[in-house]
CSV table of C-alpha atoms in Angstrom, one decimal:
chain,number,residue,atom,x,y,z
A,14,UNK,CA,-3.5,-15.8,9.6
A,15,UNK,CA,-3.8,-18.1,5.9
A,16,UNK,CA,-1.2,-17.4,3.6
A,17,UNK,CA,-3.3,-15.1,1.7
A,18,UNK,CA,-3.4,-12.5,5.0
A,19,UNK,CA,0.4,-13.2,5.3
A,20,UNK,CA,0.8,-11.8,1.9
A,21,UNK,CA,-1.6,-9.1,2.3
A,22,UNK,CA,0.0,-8.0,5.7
A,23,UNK,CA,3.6,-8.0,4.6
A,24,UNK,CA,3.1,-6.3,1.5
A,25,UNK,CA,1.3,-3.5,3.4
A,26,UNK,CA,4.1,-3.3,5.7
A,27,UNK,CA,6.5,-3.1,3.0
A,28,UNK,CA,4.4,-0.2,0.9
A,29,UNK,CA,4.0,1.9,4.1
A,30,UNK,CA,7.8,1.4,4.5
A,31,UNK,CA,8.5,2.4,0.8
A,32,UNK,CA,6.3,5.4,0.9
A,33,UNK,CA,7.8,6.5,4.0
A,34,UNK,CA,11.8,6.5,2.7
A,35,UNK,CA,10.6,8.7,0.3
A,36,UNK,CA,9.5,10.9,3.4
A,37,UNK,CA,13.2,10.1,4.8
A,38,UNK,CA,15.3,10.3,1.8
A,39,UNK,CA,16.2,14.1,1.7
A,40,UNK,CA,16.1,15.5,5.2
A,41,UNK,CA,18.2,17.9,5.9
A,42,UNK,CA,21.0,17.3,8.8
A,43,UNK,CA,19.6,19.9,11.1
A,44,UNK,CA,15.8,18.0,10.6
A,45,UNK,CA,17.3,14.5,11.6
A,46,UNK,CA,18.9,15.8,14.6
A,47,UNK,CA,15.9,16.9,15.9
A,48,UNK,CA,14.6,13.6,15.4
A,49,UNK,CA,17.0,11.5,17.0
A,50,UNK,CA,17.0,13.9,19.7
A,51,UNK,CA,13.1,13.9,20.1
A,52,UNK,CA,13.6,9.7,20.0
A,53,UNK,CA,15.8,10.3,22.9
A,54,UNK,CA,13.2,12.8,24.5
A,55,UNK,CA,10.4,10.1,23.7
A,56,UNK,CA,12.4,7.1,25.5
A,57,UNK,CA,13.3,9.2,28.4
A,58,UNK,CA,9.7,10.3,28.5
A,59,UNK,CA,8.1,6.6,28.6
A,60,UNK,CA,11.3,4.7,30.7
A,61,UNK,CA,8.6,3.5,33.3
A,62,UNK,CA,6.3,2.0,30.7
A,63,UNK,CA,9.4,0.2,28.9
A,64,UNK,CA,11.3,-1.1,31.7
A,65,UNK,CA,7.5,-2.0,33.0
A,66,UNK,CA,7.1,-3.7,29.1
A,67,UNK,CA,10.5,-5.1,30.0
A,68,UNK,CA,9.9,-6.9,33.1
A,69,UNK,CA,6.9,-8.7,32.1
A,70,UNK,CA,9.1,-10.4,28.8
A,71,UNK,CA,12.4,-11.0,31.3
A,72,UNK,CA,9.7,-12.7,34.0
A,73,UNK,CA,7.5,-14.7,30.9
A,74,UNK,CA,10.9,-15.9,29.8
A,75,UNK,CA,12.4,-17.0,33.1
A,76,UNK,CA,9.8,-19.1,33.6
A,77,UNK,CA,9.9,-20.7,30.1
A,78,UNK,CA,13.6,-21.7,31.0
A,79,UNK,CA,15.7,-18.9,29.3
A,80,UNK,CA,19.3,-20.0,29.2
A,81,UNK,CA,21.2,-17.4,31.3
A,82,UNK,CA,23.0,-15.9,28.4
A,83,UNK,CA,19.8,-15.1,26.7
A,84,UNK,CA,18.2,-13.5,29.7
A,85,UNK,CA,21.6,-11.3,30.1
A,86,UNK,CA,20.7,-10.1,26.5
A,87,UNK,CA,16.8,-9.6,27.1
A,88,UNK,CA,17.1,-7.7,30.7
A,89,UNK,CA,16.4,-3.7,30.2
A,90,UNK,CA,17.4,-2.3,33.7
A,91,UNK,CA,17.6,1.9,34.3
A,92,UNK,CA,20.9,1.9,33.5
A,93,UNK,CA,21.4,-0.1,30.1
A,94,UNK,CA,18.3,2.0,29.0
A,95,UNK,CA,20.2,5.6,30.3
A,96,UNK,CA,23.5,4.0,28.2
A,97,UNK,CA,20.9,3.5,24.7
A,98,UNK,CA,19.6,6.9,25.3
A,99,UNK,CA,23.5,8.3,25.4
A,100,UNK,CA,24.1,6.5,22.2
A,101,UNK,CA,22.1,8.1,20.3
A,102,UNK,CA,23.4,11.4,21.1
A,103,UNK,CA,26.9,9.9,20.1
A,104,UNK,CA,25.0,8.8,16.1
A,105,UNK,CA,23.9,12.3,16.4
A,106,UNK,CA,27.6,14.4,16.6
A,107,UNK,CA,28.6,11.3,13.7
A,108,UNK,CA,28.8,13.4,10.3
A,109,UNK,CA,25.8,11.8,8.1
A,110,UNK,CA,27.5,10.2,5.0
A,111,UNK,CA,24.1,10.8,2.9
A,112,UNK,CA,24.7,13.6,0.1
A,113,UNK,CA,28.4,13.5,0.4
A,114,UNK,CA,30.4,12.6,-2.9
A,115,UNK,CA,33.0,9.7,-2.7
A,116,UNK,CA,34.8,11.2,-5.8
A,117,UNK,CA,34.4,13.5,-8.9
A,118,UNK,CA,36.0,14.2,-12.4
A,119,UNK,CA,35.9,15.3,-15.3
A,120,UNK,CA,35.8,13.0,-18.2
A,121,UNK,CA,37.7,12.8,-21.4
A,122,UNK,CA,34.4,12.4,-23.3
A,123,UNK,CA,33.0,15.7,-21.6
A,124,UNK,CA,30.8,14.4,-18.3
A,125,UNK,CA,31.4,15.7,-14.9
A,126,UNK,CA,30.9,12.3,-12.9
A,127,UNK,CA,31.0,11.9,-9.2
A,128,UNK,CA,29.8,9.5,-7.1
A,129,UNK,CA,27.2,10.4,-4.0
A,130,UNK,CA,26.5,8.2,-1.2
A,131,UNK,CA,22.5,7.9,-0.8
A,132,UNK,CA,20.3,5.8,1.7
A,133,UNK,CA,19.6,2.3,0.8
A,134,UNK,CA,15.8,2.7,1.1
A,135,UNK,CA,14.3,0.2,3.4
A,136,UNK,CA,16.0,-2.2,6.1
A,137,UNK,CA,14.7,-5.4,7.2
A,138,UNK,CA,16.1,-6.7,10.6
A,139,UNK,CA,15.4,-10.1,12.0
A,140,UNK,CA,17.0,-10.3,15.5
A,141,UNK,CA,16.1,-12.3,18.9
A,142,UNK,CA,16.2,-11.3,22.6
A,143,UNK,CA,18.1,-7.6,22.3
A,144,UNK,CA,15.4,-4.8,22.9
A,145,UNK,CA,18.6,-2.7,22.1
A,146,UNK,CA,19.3,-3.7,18.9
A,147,UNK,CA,15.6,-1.7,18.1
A,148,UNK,CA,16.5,1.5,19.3
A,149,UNK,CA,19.7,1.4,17.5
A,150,UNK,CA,18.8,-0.1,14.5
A,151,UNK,CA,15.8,2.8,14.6
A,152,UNK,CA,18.1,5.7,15.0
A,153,UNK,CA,21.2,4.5,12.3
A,154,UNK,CA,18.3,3.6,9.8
A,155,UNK,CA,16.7,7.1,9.9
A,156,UNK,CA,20.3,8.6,10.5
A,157,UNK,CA,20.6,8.0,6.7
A,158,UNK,CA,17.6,8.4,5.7
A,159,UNK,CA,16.4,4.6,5.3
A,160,UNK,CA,13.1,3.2,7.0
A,161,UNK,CA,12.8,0.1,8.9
A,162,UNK,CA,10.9,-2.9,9.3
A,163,UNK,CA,12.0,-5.0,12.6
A,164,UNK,CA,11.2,-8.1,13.3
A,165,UNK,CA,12.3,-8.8,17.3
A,166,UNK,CA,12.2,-12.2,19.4
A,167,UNK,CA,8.8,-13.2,20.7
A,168,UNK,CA,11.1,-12.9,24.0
A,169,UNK,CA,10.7,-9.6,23.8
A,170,UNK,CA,7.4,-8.6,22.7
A,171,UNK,CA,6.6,-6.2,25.1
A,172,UNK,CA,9.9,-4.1,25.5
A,173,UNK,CA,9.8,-3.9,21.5
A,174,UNK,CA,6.0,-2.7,21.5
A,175,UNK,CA,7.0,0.2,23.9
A,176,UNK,CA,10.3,1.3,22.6
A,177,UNK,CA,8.9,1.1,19.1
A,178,UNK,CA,5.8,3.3,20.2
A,179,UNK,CA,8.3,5.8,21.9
A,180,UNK,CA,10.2,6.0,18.3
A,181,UNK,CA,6.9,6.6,16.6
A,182,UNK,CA,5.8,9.3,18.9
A,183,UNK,CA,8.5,11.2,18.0
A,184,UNK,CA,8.6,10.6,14.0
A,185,UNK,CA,4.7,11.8,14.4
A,186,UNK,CA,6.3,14.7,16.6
A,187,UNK,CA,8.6,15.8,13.9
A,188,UNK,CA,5.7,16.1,11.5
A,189,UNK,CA,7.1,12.5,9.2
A,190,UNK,CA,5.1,9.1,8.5
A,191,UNK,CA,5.3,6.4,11.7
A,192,UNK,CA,5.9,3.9,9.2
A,193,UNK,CA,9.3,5.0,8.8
A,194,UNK,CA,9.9,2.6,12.0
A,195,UNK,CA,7.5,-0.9,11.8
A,196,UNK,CA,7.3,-3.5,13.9
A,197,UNK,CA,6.5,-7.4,12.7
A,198,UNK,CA,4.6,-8.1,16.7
A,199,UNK,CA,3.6,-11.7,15.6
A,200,UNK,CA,5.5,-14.6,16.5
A,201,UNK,CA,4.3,-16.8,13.8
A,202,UNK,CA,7.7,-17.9,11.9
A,203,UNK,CA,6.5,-18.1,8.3
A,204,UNK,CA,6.2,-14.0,9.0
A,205,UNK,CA,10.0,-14.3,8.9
A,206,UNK,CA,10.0,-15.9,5.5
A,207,UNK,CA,8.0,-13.8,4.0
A,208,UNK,CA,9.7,-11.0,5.0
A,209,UNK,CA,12.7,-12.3,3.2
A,210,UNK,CA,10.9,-12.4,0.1
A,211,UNK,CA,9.7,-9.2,-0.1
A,212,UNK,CA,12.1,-7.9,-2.1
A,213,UNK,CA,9.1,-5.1,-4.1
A,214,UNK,CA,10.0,-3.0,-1.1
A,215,UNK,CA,12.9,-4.1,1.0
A,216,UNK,CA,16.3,-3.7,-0.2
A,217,UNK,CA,18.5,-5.5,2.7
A,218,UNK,CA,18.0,-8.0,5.7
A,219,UNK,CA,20.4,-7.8,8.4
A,220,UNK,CA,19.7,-11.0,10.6
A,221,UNK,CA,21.2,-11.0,14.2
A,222,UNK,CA,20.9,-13.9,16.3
A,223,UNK,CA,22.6,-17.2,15.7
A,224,UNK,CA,23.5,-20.1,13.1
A,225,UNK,CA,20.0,-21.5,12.3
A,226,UNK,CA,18.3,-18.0,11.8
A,227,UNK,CA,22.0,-16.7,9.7
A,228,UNK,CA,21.6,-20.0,7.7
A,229,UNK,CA,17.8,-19.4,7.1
A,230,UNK,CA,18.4,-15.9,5.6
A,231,UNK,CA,21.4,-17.0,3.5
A,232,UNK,CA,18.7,-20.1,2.3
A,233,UNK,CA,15.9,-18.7,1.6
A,234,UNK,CA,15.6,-14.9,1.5
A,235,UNK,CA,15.4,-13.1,-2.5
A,236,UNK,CA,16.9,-9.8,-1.0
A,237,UNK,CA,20.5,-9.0,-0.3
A,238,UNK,CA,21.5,-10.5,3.0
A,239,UNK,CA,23.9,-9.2,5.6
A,240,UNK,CA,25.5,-12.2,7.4
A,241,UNK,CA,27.5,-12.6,10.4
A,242,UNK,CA,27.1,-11.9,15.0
A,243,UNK,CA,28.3,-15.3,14.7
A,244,UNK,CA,31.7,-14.9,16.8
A,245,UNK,CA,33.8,-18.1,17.1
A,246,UNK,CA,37.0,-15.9,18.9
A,247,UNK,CA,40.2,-16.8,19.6
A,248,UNK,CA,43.4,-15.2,21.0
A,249,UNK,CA,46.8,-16.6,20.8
A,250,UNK,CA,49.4,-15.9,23.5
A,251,UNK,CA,52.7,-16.1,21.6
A,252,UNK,CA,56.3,-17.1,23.7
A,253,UNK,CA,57.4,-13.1,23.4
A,254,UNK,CA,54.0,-12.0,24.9
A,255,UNK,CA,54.2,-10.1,28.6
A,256,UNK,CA,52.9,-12.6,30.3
A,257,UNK,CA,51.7,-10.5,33.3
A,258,UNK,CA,49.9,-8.1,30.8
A,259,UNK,CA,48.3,-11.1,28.9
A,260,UNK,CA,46.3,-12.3,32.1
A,261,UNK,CA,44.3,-8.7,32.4
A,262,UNK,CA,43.6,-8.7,28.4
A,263,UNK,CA,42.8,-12.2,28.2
A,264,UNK,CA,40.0,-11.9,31.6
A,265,UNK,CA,39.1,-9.3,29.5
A,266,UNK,CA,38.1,-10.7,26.7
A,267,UNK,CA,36.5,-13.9,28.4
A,268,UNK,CA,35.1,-12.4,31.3
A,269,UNK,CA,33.6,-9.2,30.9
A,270,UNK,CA,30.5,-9.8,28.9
A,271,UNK,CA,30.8,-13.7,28.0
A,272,UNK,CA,27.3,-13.6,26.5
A,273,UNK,CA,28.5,-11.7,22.7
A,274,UNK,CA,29.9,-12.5,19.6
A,275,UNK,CA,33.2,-10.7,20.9
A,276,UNK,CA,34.1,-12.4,23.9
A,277,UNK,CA,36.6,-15.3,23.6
A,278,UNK,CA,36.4,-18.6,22.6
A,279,UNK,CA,39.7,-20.5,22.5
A,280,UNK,CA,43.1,-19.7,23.6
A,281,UNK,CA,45.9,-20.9,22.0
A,282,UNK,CA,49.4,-21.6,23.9
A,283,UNK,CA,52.6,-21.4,22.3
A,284,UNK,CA,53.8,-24.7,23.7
A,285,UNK,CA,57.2,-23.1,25.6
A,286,UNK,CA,55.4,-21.0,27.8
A,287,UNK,CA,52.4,-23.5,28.4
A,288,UNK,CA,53.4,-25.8,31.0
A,289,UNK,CA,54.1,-22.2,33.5
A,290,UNK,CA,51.8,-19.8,31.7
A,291,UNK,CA,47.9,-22.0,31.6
A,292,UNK,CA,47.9,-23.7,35.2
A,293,UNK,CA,48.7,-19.6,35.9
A,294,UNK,CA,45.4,-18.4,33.6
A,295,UNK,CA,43.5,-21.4,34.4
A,296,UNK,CA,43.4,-20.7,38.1
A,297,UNK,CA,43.4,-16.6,37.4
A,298,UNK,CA,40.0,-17.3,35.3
A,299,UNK,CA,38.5,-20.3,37.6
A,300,UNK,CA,38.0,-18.0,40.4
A,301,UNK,CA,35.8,-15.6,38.1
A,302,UNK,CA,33.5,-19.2,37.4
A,303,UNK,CA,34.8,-20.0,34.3
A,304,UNK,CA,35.1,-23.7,33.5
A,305,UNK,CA,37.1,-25.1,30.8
A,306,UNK,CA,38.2,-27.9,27.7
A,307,UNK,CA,41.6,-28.6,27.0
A,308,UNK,CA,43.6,-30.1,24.6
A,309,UNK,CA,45.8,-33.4,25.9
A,310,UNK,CA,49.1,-31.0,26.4
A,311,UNK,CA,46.1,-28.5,28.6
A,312,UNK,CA,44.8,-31.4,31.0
A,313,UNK,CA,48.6,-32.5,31.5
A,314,UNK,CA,49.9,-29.5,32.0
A,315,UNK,CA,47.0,-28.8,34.3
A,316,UNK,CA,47.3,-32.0,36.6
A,317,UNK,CA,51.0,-31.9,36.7
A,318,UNK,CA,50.7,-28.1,38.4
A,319,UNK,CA,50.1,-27.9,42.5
A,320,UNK,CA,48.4,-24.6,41.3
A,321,UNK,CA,46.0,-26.1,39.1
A,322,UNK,CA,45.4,-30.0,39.8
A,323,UNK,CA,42.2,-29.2,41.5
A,324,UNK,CA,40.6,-27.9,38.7
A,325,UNK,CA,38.7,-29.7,36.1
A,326,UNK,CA,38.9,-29.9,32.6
A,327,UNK,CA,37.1,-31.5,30.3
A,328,UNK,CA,38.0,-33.0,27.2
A,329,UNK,CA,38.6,-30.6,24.2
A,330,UNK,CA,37.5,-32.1,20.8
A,331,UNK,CA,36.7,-30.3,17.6
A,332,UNK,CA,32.8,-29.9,18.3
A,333,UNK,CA,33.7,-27.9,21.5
A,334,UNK,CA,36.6,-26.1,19.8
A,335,UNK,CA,33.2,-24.8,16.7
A,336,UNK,CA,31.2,-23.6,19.6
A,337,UNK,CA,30.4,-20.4,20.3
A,338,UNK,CA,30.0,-20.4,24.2
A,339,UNK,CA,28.2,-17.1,24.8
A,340,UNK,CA,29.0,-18.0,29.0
A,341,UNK,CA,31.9,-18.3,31.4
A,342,UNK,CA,33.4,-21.3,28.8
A,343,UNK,CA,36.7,-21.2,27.3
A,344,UNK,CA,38.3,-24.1,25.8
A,345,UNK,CA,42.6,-23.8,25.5
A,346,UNK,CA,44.8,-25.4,23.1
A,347,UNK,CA,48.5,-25.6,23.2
A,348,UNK,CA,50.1,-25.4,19.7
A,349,UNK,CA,53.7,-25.9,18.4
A,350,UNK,CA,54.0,-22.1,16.8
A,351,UNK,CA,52.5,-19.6,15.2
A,352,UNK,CA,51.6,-21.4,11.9
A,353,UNK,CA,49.7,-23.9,14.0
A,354,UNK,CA,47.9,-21.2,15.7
A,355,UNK,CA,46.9,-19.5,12.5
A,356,UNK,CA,45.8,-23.6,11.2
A,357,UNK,CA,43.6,-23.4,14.1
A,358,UNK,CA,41.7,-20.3,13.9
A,359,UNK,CA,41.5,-21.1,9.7
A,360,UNK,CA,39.9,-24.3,10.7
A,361,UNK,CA,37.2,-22.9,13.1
A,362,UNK,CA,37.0,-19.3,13.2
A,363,UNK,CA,33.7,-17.8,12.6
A,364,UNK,CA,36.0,-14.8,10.9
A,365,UNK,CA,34.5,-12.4,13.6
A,366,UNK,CA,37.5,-11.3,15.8
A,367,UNK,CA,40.8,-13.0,16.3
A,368,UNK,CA,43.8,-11.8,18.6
A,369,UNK,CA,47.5,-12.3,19.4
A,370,UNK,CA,49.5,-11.5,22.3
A,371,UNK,CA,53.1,-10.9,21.1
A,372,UNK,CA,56.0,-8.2,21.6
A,373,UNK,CA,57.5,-9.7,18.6
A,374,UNK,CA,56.5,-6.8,15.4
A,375,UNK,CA,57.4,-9.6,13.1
A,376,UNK,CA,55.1,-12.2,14.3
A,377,UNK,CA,52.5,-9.8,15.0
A,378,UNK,CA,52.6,-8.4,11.2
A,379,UNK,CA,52.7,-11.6,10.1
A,380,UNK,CA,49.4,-13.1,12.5
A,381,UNK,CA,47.7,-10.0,10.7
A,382,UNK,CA,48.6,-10.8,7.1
A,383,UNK,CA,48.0,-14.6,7.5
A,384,UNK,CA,44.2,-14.6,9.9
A,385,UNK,CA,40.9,-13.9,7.9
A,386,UNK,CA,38.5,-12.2,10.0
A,387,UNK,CA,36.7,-9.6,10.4
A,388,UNK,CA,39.1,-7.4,13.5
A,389,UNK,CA,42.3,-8.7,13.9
A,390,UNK,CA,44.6,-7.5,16.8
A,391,UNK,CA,48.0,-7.1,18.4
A,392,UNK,CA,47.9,-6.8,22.1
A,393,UNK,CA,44.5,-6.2,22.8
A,394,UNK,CA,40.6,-7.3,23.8
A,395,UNK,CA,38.4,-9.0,21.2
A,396,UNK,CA,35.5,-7.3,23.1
A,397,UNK,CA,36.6,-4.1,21.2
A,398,UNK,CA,34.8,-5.7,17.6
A,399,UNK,CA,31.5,-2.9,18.6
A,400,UNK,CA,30.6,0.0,16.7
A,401,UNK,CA,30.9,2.3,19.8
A,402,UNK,CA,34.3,1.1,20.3
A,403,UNK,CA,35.3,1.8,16.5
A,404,UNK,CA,33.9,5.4,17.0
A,405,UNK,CA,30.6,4.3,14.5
A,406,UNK,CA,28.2,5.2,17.1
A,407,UNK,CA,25.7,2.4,17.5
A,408,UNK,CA,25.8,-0.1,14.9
A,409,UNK,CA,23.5,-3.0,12.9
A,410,UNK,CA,25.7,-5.8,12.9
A,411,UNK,CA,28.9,-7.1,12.9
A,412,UNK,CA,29.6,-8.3,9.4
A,413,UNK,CA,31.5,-11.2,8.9
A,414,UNK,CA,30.8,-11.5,5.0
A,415,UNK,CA,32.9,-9.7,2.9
A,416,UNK,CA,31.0,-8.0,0.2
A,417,UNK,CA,29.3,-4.6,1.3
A,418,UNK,CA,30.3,-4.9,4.5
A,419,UNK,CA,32.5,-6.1,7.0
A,420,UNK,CA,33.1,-6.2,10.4
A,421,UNK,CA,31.0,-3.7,12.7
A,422,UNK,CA,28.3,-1.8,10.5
A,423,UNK,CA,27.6,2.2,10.9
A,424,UNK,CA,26.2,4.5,9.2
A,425,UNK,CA,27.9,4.4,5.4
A,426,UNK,CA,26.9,0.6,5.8
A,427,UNK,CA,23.5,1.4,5.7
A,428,UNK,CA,24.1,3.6,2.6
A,429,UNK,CA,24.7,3.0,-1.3
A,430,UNK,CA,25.6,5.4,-4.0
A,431,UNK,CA,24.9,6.6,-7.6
A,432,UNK,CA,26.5,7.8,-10.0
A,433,UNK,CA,25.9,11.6,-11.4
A,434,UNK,CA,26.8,12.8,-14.5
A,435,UNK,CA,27.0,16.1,-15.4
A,436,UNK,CA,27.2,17.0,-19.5
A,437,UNK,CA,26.6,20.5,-21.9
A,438,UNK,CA,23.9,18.5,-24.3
A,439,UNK,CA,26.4,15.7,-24.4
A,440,UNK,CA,25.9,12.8,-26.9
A,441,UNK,CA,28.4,10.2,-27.3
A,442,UNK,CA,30.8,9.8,-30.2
């Protein structure tokens, strides 16, 4: 397409989108209940024809050398697409925060004002290999009321052209516009920018996917911009910590899905429990594949231990200690206290989800008042930064910015407010 037909396409897009919040705006609560369940209905109905859609975008991107943690993301199986269809009957028992007031008085100069939470109007998302991420960003958005324009990874064309078609079927179903859920199916890239321009009809982009397409949005979109799903995660083990209890949460949160924003990136040592506890957690986690990069104190410690000697470790340096490793990687550092620790995680975290291990309620209180992130936790799994696991149902994104938003986004993120006020032919003095 010339840029003219970019224009003309986007700006179509973006009316039918505008039209249809209008469609969306005041449903009642028993009207979208029916059409998240008749989404559900819809994706139940067509599961042959998406995990079909599915295994022609996992097989096309195999064979153009997908990274392993990309193809985790892209694969649809029965089961992950039973576990979406649960989901959204979990955003369907949430209470919908559209029409609800956040607060109301009576003014000295006569108003009645109060504040009620409304739907944004229209969402743009800009994501890569998640066929998920369209049926829940599909069900939150017309949850409250806002319609959608998606714009998915050319990994997964296919899986996005059927889910999205099952959505639509049951918007048509429920007697409201199809546009209320659109699609961006080309691949061409300046589609992306345009998008992020078109602030005449969209009124927030939520990218998800990594550092180059987060840095792109922040650069050159003209609408609002929701950034983060960038997760640079570390977990400190502090010298009061159970140590038998830390090996469970810590294979936890490196070992369980290693391919999200949540896992973990780095673990910290306090340095007079290192030289017993990371030969200990170094050998617990080698024998689930994960490899590692240590700090000079780590590969000592390490070679010194009959335990451990036989593993490798490679050298830890502050490019390894910015990465996000999305696989079985984890690079460990052993630091002097818990001021270090907190140096650390100031100099690299992505302010996604940090963690300490502690039994000390001073230490912990004070790791929580000194870390900037997103989630920050006392004895437990980064992996629990999710909107499920907050009780949010499905959610958009995980925020890492701190104005609108932050940390995982559910329904009253996708919401705004206005004010009402209420006077008896009220003019001001």
């Amino acid at each position: 397409m010339s840029q003219t037909e970019h224009e003309q396409y986007l700006n179509a897009l973006g009316e039918r989108a505008k039209q249809a919040s209008y469609a969306l705006a005041n449903l009642t609560a028993t009207q979208k209940k029916a059409l998240l369940t008749g989404i559900g209905d819809s994706l139940a109905a067509n599961k042959d024809k998406i995990l079909r859609a599915n295994e022609q975008d996992v097989t096309a991107a195999r064979d153009n050398g997908l990274s392993n943690a990309m193809l985790d993301r892209l694969v649809l199986n029965e089961q992950r697409l039973n576990n979406i269809i649960s989901d959204i009957d979990n955003v369907i028992s949430l209470d919908d925060p559209v029409g609800s007031e956040i607060d109301s008085r009576l003014l000295d100069n006569g108003l009645r004002l109060s504040r009620r939470r409304v739907p944004l109007g229209v969402i743009g998302v800009i994501y890569e290999a998640r066929p998920n991420v369209t049926v829940d960003i599909a069900v939150l958005a017309l949850k409250t009321g806002n319609a959608v324009i998606l714009r998915g990874g050319k990994e997964t064309l296919h899986s996005n052209l059927a889910l999205k078609e099952a959505i639509q079927n049951a918007l048509t179903a429920q007697g409201l516009p199809e546009e209320a859920v659109q699609l961006i199916s080309s691949p061409d890239r300046t589609l992306v920018t345009g998008l992020l321009k078109l602030d005449k009809y969209v009124d927030m982009i939520v990218p998800r996917g990594g550092q180059h397409l987060q840095r792109l949005c922040a650069e050159q979109a003209s609408i609002p911009v929701i950034l983060g799903g960038i997760g640079i995660c570390h977990l400190y083990v502090h010298h009061s910590a159970n140590l038998e209890k830390a090996l469970n949460v810590i294979e936890n949160a490196k070992v369980q899905r290693p391919t999200v924003c949540n896992a973990l990136d780095t673990l910290l040592v306090h340095e007079s429990i290192a030289e017993s506890f990371i030969p200990q957690i170094a050998l617990h986690l080698a024998a689930q594949g994960v490899s590692f990069y240590g700090c000079d104190k780590t590969q000592a410690l390490m070679k010194q231990s009959e335990m451990s000697a036989a593993i490798e470790v490679s050298q830890a340096s502050d490019e390894t200690y910015a990465t996000e490793w999305l696989s079985l990687t984890l690079g460990i550092k052993v630091v002097g206290d818990t001021q270090c620790a907190i140096e650390h995680i100031r100099q690299f975290s992505s302010g996604h989800s940090e963690a300490i291990l502690t039994d000390n309620i001073h230490t912990a209180n004070y790791f929580m008042n000194e870390v900037d992130a997103s989630a920050v936790y006392v004895n437990a799994s980064t992996r629990f930064t999710d909107g499920s696991q907050f009780g949010l149902g499905a959610e958009v994104a995980v925020s890492t910015q701190k104005l609108h938003a932050r940390g995982p986004m559910g329904l009253e993120a996708l919401t705004t407010y206005k004010w009402l006020a209420w006077g008896d032919y009220t003019a001001r003095d």
